[in-house]
Short mmCIF file of N, CA and C in Angstrom, two decimals:
data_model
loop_
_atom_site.label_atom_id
_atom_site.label_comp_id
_atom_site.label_asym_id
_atom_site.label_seq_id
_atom_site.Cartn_x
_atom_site.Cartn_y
_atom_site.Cartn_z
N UNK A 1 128.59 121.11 85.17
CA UNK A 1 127.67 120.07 84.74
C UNK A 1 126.28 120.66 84.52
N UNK A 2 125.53 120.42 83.32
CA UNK A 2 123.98 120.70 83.26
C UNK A 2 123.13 119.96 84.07
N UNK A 3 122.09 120.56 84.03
CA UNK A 3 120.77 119.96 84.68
C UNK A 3 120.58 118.63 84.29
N UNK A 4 120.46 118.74 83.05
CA UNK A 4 120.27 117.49 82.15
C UNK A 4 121.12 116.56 82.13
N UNK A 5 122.55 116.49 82.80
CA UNK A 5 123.23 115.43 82.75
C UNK A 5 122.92 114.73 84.22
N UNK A 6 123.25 115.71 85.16
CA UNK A 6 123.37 115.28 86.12
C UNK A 6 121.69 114.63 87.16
N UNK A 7 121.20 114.70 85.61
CA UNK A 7 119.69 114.52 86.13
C UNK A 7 119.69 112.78 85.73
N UNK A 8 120.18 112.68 84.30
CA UNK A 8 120.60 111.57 84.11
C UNK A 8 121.57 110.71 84.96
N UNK A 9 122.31 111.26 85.38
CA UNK A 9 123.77 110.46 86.61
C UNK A 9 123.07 110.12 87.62
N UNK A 10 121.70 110.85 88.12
CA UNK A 10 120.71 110.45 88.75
C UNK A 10 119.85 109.33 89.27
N UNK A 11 119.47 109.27 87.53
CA UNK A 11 118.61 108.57 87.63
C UNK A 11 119.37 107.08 87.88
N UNK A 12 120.73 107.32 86.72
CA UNK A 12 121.30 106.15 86.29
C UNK A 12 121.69 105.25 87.60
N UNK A 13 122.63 106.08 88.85
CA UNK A 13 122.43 105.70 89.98
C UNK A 13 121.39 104.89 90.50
N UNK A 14 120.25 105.46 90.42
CA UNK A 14 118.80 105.08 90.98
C UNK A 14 118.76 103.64 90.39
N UNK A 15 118.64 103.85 89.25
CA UNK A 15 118.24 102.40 88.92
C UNK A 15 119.25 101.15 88.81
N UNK A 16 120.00 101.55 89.01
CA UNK A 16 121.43 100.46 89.17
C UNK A 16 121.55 99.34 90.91
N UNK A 17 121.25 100.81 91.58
CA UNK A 17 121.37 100.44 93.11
C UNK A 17 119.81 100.20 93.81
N UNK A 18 119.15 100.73 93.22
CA UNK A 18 117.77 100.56 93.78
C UNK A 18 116.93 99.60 93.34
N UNK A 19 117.50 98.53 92.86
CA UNK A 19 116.49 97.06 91.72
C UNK A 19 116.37 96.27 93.05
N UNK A 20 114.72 95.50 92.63
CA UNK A 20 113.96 94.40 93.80
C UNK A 20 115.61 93.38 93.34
N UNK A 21 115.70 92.88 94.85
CA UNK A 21 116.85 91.85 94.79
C UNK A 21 116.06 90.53 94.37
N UNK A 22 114.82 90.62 94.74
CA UNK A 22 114.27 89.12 93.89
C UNK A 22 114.77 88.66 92.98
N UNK A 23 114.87 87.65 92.32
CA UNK A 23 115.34 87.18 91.12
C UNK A 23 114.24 87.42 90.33
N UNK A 24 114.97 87.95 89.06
CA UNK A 24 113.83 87.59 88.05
C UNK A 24 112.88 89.68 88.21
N UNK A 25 112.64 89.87 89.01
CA UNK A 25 112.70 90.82 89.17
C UNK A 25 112.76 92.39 88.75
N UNK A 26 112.31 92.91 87.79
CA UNK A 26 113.05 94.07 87.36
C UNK A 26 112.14 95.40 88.09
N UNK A 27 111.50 95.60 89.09
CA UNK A 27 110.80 96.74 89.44
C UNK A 27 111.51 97.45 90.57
N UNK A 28 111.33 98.81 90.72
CA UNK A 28 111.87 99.78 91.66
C UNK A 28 112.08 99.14 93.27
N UNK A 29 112.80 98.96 93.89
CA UNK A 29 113.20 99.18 94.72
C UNK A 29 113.14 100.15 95.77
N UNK A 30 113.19 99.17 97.28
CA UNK A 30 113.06 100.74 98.05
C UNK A 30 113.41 99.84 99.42
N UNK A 31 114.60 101.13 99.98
CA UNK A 31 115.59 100.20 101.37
C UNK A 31 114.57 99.48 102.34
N UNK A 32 114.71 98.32 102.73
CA UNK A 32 113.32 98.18 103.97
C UNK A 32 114.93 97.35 105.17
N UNK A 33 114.54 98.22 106.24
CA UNK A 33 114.91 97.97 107.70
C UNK A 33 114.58 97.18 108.31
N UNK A 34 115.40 96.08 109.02
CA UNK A 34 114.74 95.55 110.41
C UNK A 34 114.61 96.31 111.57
N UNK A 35 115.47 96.91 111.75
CA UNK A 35 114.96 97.84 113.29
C UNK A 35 115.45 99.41 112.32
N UNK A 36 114.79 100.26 112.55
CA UNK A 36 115.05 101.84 112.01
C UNK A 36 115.74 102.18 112.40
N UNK A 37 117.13 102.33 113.30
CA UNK A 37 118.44 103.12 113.83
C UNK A 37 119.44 102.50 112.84
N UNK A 38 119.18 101.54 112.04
CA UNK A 38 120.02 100.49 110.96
C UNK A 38 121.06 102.03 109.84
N UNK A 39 122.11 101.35 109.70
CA UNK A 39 122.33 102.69 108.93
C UNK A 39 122.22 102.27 107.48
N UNK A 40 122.48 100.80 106.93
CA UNK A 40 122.13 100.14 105.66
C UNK A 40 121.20 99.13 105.93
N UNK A 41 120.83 99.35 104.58
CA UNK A 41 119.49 98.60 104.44
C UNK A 41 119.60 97.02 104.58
N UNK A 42 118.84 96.24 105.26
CA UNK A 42 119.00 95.37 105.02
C UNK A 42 118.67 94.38 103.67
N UNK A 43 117.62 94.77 103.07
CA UNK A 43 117.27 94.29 101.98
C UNK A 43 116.69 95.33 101.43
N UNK A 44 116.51 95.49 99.58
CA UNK A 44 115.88 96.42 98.53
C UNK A 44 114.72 95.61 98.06
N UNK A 45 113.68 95.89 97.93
CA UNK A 45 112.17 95.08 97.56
C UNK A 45 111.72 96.10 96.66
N UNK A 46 110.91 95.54 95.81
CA UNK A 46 109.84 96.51 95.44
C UNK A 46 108.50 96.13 96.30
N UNK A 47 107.16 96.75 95.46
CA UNK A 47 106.11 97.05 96.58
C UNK A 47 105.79 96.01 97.08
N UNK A 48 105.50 94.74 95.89
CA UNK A 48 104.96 93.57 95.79
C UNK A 48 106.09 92.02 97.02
N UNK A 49 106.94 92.69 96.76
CA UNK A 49 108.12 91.99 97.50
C UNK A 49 108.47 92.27 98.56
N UNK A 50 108.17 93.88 99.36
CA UNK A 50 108.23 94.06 100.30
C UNK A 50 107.31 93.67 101.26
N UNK A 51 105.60 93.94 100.85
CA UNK A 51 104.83 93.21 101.21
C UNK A 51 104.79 92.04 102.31
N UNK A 52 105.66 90.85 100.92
CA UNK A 52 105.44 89.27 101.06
C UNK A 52 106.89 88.66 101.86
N UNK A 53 107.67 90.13 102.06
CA UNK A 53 108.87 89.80 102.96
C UNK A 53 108.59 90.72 104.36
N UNK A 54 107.81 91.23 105.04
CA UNK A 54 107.33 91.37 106.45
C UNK A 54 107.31 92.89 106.20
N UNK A 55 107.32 94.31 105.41
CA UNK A 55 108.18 94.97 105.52
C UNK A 55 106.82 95.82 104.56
N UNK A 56 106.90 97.34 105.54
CA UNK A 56 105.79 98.14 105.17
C UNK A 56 106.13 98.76 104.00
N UNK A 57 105.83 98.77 102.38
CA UNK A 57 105.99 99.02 101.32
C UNK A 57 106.14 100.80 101.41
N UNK A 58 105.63 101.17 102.38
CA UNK A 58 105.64 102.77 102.37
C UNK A 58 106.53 103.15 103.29
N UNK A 59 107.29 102.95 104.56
CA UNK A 59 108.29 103.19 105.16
C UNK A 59 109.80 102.63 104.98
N UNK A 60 109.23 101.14 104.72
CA UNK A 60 110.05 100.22 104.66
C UNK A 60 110.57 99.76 105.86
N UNK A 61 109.93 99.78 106.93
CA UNK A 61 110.04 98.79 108.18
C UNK A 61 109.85 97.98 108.62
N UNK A 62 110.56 96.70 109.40
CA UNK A 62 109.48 95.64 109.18
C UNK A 62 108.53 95.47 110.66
N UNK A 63 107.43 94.94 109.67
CA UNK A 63 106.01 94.98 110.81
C UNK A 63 105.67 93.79 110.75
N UNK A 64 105.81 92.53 110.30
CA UNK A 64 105.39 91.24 110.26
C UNK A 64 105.15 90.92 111.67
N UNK A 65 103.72 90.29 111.63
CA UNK A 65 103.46 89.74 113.33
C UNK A 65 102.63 91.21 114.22
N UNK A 66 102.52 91.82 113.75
CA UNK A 66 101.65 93.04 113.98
C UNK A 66 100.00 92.94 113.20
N UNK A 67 99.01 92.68 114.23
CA UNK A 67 98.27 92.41 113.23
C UNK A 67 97.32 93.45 112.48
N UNK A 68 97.66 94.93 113.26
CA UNK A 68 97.22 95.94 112.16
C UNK A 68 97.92 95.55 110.87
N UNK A 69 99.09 95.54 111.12
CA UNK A 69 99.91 95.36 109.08
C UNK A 69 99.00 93.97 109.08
N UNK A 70 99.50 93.01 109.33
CA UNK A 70 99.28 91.28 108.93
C UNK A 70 97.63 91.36 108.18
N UNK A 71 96.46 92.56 108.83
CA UNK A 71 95.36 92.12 108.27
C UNK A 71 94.66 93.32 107.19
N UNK A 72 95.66 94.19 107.04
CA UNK A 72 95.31 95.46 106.22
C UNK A 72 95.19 95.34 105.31
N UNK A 73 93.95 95.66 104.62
CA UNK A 73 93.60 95.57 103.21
C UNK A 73 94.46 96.94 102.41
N UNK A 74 95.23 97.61 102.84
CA UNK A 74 96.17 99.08 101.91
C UNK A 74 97.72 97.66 101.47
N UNK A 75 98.21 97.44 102.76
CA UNK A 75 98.97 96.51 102.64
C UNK A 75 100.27 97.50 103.73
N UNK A 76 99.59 99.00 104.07
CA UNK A 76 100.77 99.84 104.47
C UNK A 76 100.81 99.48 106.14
N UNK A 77 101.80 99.95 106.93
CA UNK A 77 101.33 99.86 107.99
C UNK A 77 100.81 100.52 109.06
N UNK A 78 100.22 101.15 109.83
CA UNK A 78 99.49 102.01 110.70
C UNK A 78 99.81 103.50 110.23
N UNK A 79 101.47 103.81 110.43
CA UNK A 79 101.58 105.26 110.54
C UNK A 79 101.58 105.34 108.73
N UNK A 80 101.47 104.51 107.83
CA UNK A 80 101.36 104.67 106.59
C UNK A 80 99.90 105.32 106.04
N UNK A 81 99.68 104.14 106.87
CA UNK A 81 97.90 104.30 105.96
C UNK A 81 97.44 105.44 106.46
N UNK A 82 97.33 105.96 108.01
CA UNK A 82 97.01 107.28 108.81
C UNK A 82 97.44 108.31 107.70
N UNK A 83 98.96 108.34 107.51
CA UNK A 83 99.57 109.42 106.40
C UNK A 83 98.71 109.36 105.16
N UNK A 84 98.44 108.59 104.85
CA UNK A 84 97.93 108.59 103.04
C UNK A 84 96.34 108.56 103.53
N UNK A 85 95.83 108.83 104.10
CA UNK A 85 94.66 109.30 104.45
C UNK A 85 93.98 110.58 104.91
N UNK A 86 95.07 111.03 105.80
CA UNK A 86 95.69 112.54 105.85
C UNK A 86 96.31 113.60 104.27
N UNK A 87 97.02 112.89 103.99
CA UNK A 87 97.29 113.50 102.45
C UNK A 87 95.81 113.58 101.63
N UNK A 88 95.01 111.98 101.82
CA UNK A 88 93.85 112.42 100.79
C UNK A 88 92.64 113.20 101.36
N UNK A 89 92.68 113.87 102.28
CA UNK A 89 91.23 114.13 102.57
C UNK A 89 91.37 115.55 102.10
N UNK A 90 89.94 115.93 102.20
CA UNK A 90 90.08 116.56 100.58
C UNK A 90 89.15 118.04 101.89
N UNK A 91 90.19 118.70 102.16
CA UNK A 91 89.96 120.18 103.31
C UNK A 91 89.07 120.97 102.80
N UNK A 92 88.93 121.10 101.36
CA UNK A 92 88.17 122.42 100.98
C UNK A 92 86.87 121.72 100.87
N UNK A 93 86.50 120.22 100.19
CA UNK A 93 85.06 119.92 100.13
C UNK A 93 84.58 119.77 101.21
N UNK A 94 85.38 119.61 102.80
CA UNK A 94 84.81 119.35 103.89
C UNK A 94 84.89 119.89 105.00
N UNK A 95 85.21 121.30 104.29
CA UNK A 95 85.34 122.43 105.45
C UNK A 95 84.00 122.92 105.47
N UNK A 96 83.44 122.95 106.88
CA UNK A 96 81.84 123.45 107.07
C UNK A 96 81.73 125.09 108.10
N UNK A 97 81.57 125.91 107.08
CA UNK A 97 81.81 127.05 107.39
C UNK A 97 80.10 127.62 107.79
N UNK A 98 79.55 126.72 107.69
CA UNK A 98 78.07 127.21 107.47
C UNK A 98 77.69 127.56 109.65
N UNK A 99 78.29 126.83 110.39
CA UNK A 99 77.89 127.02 111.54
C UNK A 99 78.38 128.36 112.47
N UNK A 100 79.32 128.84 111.96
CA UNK A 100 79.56 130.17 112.42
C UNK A 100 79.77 131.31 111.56
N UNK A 101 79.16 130.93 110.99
CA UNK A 101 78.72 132.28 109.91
C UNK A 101 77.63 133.53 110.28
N UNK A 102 78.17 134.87 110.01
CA UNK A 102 76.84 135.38 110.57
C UNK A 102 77.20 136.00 111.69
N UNK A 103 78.15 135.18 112.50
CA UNK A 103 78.04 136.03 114.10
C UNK A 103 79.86 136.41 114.41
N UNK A 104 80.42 136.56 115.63
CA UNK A 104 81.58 136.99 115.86
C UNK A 104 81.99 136.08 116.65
N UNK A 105 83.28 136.16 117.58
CA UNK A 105 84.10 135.34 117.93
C UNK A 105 83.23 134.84 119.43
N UNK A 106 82.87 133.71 120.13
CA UNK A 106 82.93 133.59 121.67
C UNK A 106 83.91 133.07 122.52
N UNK A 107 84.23 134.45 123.35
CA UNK A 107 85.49 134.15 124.47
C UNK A 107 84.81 133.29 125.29
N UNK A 108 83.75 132.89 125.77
CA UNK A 108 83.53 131.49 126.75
C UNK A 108 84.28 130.29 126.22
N UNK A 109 83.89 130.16 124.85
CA UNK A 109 84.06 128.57 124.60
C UNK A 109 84.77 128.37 122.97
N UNK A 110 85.49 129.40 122.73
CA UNK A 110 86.28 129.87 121.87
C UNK A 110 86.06 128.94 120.68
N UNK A 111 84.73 129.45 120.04
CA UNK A 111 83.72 129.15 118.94
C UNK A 111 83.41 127.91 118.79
N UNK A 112 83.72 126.65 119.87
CA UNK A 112 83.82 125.06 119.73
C UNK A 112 82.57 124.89 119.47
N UNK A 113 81.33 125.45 120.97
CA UNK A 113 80.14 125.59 121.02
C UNK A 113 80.00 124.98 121.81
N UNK A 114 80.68 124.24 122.78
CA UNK A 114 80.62 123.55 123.95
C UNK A 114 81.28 123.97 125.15
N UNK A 115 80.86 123.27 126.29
CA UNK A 115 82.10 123.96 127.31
C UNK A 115 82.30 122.17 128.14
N UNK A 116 83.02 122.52 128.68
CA UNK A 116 83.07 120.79 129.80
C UNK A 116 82.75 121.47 131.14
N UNK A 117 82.02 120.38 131.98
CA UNK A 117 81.17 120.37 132.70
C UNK A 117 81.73 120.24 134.44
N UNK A 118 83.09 119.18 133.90
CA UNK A 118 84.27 119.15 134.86
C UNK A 118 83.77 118.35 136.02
N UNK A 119 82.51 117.53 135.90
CA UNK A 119 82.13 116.77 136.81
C UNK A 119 82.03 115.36 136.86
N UNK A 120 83.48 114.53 135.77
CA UNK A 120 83.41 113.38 136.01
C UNK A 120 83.73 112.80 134.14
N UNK A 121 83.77 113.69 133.22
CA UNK A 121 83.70 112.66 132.03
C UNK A 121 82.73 111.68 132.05
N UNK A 122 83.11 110.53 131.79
CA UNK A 122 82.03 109.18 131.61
C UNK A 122 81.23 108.85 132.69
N UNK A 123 81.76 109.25 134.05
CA UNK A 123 80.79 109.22 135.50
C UNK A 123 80.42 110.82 135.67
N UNK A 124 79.82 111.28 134.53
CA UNK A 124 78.86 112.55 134.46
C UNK A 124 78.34 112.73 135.63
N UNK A 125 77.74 112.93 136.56
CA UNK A 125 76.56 113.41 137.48
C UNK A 125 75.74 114.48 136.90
N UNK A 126 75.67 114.91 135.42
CA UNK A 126 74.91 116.28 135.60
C UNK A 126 74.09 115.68 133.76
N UNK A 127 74.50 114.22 133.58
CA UNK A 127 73.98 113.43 132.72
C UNK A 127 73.81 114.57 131.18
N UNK A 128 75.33 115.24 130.88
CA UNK A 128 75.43 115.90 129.84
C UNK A 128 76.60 115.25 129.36
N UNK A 129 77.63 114.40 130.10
CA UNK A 129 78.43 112.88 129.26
C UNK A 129 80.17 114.34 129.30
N UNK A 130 80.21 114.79 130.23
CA UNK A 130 81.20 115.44 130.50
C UNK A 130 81.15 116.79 128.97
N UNK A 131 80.08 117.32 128.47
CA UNK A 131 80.29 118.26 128.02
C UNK A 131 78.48 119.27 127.74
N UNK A 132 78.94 120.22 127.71
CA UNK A 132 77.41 121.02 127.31
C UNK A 132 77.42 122.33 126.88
N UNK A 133 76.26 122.35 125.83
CA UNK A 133 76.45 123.65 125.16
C UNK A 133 76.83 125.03 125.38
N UNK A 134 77.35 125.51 124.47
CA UNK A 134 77.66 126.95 125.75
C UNK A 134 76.47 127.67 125.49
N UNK A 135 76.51 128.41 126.51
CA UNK A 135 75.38 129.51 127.21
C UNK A 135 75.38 130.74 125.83
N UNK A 136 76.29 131.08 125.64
CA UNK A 136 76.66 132.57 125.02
C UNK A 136 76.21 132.23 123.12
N UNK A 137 76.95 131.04 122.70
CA UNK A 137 76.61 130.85 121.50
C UNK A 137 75.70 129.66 121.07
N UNK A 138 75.62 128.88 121.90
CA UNK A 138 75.31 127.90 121.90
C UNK A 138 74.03 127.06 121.49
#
């Protein structure tokens, strides 16, 4: 078989078995679960349908009654939106190389620039809030 057919047998699959069961309906599909150990899907939605049937358009799990999903302006639910926020952040415009530039590695505080103080976290006694600069680079 070629690339090209079986790319088609593919797709043709795809779109046969994967249609929003809504009526009326003709957009992509995608399995959404009531509990995730499920081995078939319980229902096929597209984005708009998964949504408005309890069910995170990006995993396809359902989260209805959760009110991170219930009040999210993405529409995804927690570990969705975290992911697609992670995917977009953008590493090279916001990598800041400018603070250890210039000098070499420090074994005290292994280039953080801080050290912890070890006297309490939030009940500080040494009123540096459980951390302070290091000595060596600092």
């Amino acid at each position: 078989m070629s690339k090209r057919y079986k790319t088609k047998r593919r797709f043709r699959y795809y779109t046969q078995h994967h249609k929003c069961m809504v009526r009326g309906c003709r957009g992509f599909g995608r399995e959404c679960y009531l509990e995730i150990w499920r081995e078939r899907p319980d229902e096929v939605l597209c984005w708009d349908h998964a949504r408005d049937g309890g069910y995170c358009p990006g995993c396809g799990l359902f989260w209805a009654g959760v009110e991170s999903f219930d009040f999210s302006r993405s529409g995804l639910c927690e570990q969705c939106r975290i992911q697609r926020e992670a995917d977009d952040y953008d590493y090279e415009q916001n990598w800041d190389e400018g603070d250890f530039e210039g000098r070499g590695y420090c074994d005290t505080c292994q280039n953080l620039g801080y050290l912890n103080c070890y006297c309490g976290g939030d009940l500080c006694i040494c009123e540096n809030n459980g951390e302070y600069p290091c000595p060596d680079c600092g």
